[in-house]
Short mmCIF file of C-alpha atoms and ligand atoms in Angstrom, two decimals:
data_model
loop_
_atom_site.label_atom_id
_atom_site.label_comp_id
_atom_site.label_asym_id
_atom_site.label_seq_id
_atom_site.Cartn_x
_atom_site.Cartn_y
_atom_site.Cartn_z
CA UNK A 1 111.51 2.26 13.71
CA UNK A 2 111.48 -1.53 14.08
CA UNK A 3 110.37 -2.86 17.44
CA UNK A 4 112.20 -6.05 18.35
CA UNK A 5 109.96 -9.04 18.96
CA UNK A 6 110.28 -9.98 22.67
CA UNK A 7 111.59 -13.40 23.61
CA UNK A 8 108.81 -15.12 25.51
CA UNK A 9 109.50 -17.54 28.32
CA UNK A 10 108.02 -21.04 28.22
CA UNK A 11 105.32 -19.99 30.72
CA UNK A 12 104.39 -17.01 28.51
CA UNK A 13 104.24 -19.20 25.42
CA UNK A 14 101.79 -21.60 27.06
CA UNK A 15 98.12 -20.66 27.34
CA UNK A 16 97.29 -22.19 30.70
CA UNK A 17 99.45 -20.15 33.15
CA UNK A 18 97.77 -16.91 32.04
CA UNK A 19 94.37 -18.59 32.21
CA UNK A 20 95.02 -19.82 35.74
CA UNK A 21 96.19 -16.35 36.81
CA UNK A 22 92.91 -14.89 35.54
CA UNK A 23 90.86 -17.52 37.35
CA UNK A 24 92.82 -16.92 40.56
CA UNK A 25 92.11 -13.15 40.47
CA UNK A 26 88.42 -13.73 39.68
CA UNK A 27 88.14 -16.26 42.51
CA UNK A 28 89.87 -13.89 44.95
CA UNK A 29 87.33 -11.10 44.36
CA UNK A 30 84.38 -13.47 44.11
CA UNK A 31 85.20 -15.10 47.48
CA UNK A 32 85.83 -11.71 49.09
CA UNK A 33 82.45 -10.45 47.91
CA UNK A 34 80.72 -13.70 48.96
CA UNK A 35 82.14 -13.45 52.49
CA UNK A 36 81.15 -9.77 52.67
CA UNK A 37 77.56 -10.54 51.62
CA UNK A 38 77.24 -13.49 54.05
CA UNK A 39 78.71 -11.58 57.01
CA UNK A 40 76.96 -8.31 56.12
CA UNK A 41 80.31 -6.48 56.02
CA UNK A 42 79.51 -4.06 53.22
CA UNK A 43 82.90 -2.34 53.38
CA UNK A 44 84.64 -5.48 52.12
CA UNK A 45 82.53 -5.74 48.97
CA UNK A 46 84.15 -4.96 45.65
CA UNK A 47 80.83 -4.59 43.82
CA UNK A 48 77.86 -2.22 44.07
CA UNK A 49 74.14 -3.01 44.03
CA UNK A 50 73.68 -0.85 40.96
CA UNK A 51 71.50 1.14 40.29
CA UNK A 52 70.33 1.37 43.93
CA UNK A 53 73.93 2.11 44.91
CA UNK A 54 76.01 4.47 42.85
CA UNK A 55 79.69 5.19 42.69
CA UNK A 56 80.60 8.30 44.72
CA UNK A 57 83.02 10.27 42.59
CA UNK A 58 85.70 12.54 44.03
CA UNK A 59 86.02 16.30 43.59
CA UNK A 60 87.61 17.12 40.28
CA UNK A 61 86.02 14.11 38.55
CA UNK A 62 85.45 14.88 34.90
CA UNK A 63 81.88 13.81 34.23
CA UNK A 64 79.47 15.28 31.74
CA UNK A 65 80.13 18.75 30.32
CA UNK A 66 77.54 21.28 31.51
CA UNK A 67 76.85 24.99 31.29
CA UNK A 68 76.97 27.08 34.46
CA UNK A 69 75.44 30.39 35.49
CA UNK A 70 76.94 32.97 37.82
CA UNK A 71 75.62 33.65 41.30
CA UNK A 72 73.14 36.16 39.87
CA UNK A 73 71.64 33.57 37.54
CA UNK A 74 73.21 35.07 34.41
CA UNK A 75 74.45 33.03 31.51
CA UNK A 76 78.21 33.14 31.38
CA UNK A 77 78.51 31.73 27.87
CA UNK A 78 78.95 34.38 25.19
CA UNK A 79 78.63 31.85 22.33
CA UNK A 80 82.16 32.46 21.10
CA UNK A 81 82.11 28.89 19.79
CA UNK A 82 85.67 28.12 20.86
CA UNK A 83 84.51 24.97 22.61
CA UNK A 84 82.62 23.90 19.49
CA UNK A 85 85.77 24.45 17.43
CA UNK A 86 88.11 22.58 19.78
CA UNK A 87 85.85 19.61 20.63
CA UNK A 88 87.65 16.57 19.10
CA UNK A 89 84.57 14.46 18.24
CA UNK A 90 82.49 17.52 17.22
CA UNK A 91 79.95 16.84 19.96
CA UNK A 92 79.04 20.51 20.51
CA UNK A 93 76.66 22.48 18.33
CA UNK A 94 76.03 26.15 19.15
CA UNK A 95 73.57 28.53 17.56
CA UNK A 96 74.73 32.02 18.55
CA UNK A 97 72.12 34.55 19.54
CA UNK A 98 71.89 38.15 20.68
CA UNK A 99 70.93 39.63 24.00
CA UNK A 100 67.98 42.03 23.81
CA UNK A 101 69.17 45.69 23.99
CA UNK A 102 66.79 46.42 26.89
CA UNK A 103 68.21 43.56 28.99
CA UNK A 104 70.38 44.34 32.01
CA UNK A 105 72.94 42.02 30.44
CA UNK A 106 72.94 43.88 27.13
CA UNK A 107 76.54 44.93 27.61
CA UNK A 108 77.48 41.32 26.99
CA UNK A 109 77.85 40.87 23.30
CA UNK A 110 76.17 37.52 22.74
CA UNK A 111 74.55 34.55 24.37
CA UNK A 112 73.80 31.18 22.85
CA UNK A 113 70.34 30.81 21.31
CA UNK A 114 70.84 27.05 21.40
CA UNK A 115 73.62 24.93 22.79
CA UNK A 116 73.66 21.19 22.29
CA UNK A 117 76.10 18.52 23.41
CA UNK A 118 75.75 15.04 21.96
CA UNK A 119 76.61 12.70 24.82
CA UNK A 120 77.00 9.77 22.44
CA UNK A 121 79.88 11.60 20.78
CA UNK A 122 81.40 13.24 23.88
CA UNK A 123 84.60 11.56 25.07
CA UNK A 124 84.75 13.52 28.37
CA UNK A 125 88.14 14.96 27.42
CA UNK A 126 87.58 18.35 29.10
CA UNK A 127 88.98 20.42 26.28
CA UNK A 128 85.81 22.55 26.15
CA UNK A 129 86.36 23.47 29.81
CA UNK A 130 90.03 24.21 29.23
CA UNK A 131 89.46 26.52 26.29
CA UNK A 132 86.40 28.48 27.50
CA UNK A 133 87.43 32.13 28.09
CA UNK A 134 84.31 32.82 30.21
CA UNK A 135 84.58 29.76 32.48
CA UNK A 136 81.07 28.91 31.39
CA UNK A 137 81.38 25.21 30.65
CA UNK A 138 82.48 22.70 33.26
CA UNK A 139 82.70 18.94 33.49
CA UNK A 140 80.62 18.06 36.55
CA UNK A 141 80.21 14.85 38.52
CA UNK A 142 77.23 13.46 36.58
CA UNK A 143 78.20 10.36 34.65
CA UNK A 144 75.03 8.26 34.36
CA UNK A 145 73.14 9.06 31.19
CA UNK A 146 70.94 6.62 29.35
CA UNK A 147 68.33 6.95 26.66
CA UNK A 148 66.29 4.86 24.29
CA UNK A 149 66.89 7.14 21.31
CA UNK A 150 69.81 9.16 20.00
CA UNK A 151 67.77 12.34 20.45
CA UNK A 152 67.47 11.68 24.18
CA UNK A 153 71.25 11.61 24.45
CA UNK A 154 71.62 15.13 23.10
CA UNK A 155 71.61 17.63 25.96
CA UNK A 156 70.05 20.94 24.97
CA UNK A 157 70.69 24.31 26.62
CA UNK A 158 67.96 23.87 29.25
CA UNK A 159 69.30 20.46 30.29
CA UNK A 160 72.91 21.70 30.31
CA UNK A 161 72.03 24.53 32.71
CA UNK A 162 70.00 22.15 34.90
CA UNK A 163 73.04 19.90 35.22
CA UNK A 164 75.56 22.71 35.61
CA UNK A 165 73.72 24.92 38.07
CA UNK A 166 75.47 27.90 39.59
CA UNK A 167 79.24 28.32 39.78
CA UNK A 168 80.00 30.76 42.58
CA UNK A 169 82.70 33.39 42.34
CA UNK A 170 85.61 33.45 42.85
CA UNK A 171 85.79 30.58 40.43
CA UNK A 172 88.23 27.98 41.64
CA UNK A 173 88.50 26.35 38.30
CA UNK A 174 91.88 24.75 38.89
CA UNK A 175 91.62 24.14 42.64
CA UNK A 176 90.47 20.49 42.40
CA UNK A 177 92.74 19.38 39.60
S1 LIG B 201 84.39 17.00 27.07
FE1 LIG B 201 85.60 16.89 25.13
S2 LIG B 201 84.35 15.65 23.78
FE2 LIG B 201 82.99 16.28 25.45
S3 LIG B 201 82.01 18.17 24.70
FE3 LIG B 201 83.85 18.80 25.84
S4 LIG B 201 85.48 18.97 24.27
FE4 LIG B 201 83.80 17.76 23.38
S1 LIG B 202 80.95 27.72 26.65
FE1 LIG B 202 82.72 29.08 26.67
S2 LIG B 202 83.95 28.49 24.88
FE2 LIG B 202 81.89 27.61 24.61
S3 LIG B 202 80.81 29.15 23.40
FE3 LIG B 202 80.36 29.57 25.55
S4 LIG B 202 81.89 31.11 26.14
FE4 LIG B 202 82.62 30.17 24.24
#
């Protein structure tokens, strides 16, 4: 398929109209923020005093992928590895494990021995959440992750459960979408 080259108007061919439009938009928001700071009207600001102020995300926001437990504190993940298989950037690494036969959860076939998500690779697509048959992995509201090394940006199983917490039943997985 050949896409026809658009015919540009004289204004589009010149550099300065677009430049002036950009400056006008920047000035509009700069002056609005300046007035808001001077008058103390915080609602009018278009910027945040980060990191003291943080963006409040809405329900259904797809932040970092996390693992969740049920209301009895049991791991929901059965280490089926579907999420690992489907993850586009291969950010998930699971080491399957077994549940001890004397455990009250022994009827569950497996549980992950280790579960790692590389947050440098993760693109927050949500496919792991979509594919999980146990509703064990959810994208939560957390979005601020920093680290000085690559290793710090890999969330291990302990960290994933800390972030995910408990997901109460009945699971309203689709309610906020
Ligand atoms: S959100 Fe997407 S990229 Fe991130 S771990 Fe899940 S499937 Fe992989
Ligand atoms: S989180 Fe879900 S899809 Fe991923 S291994 Fe566990 S049970 Fe399977």
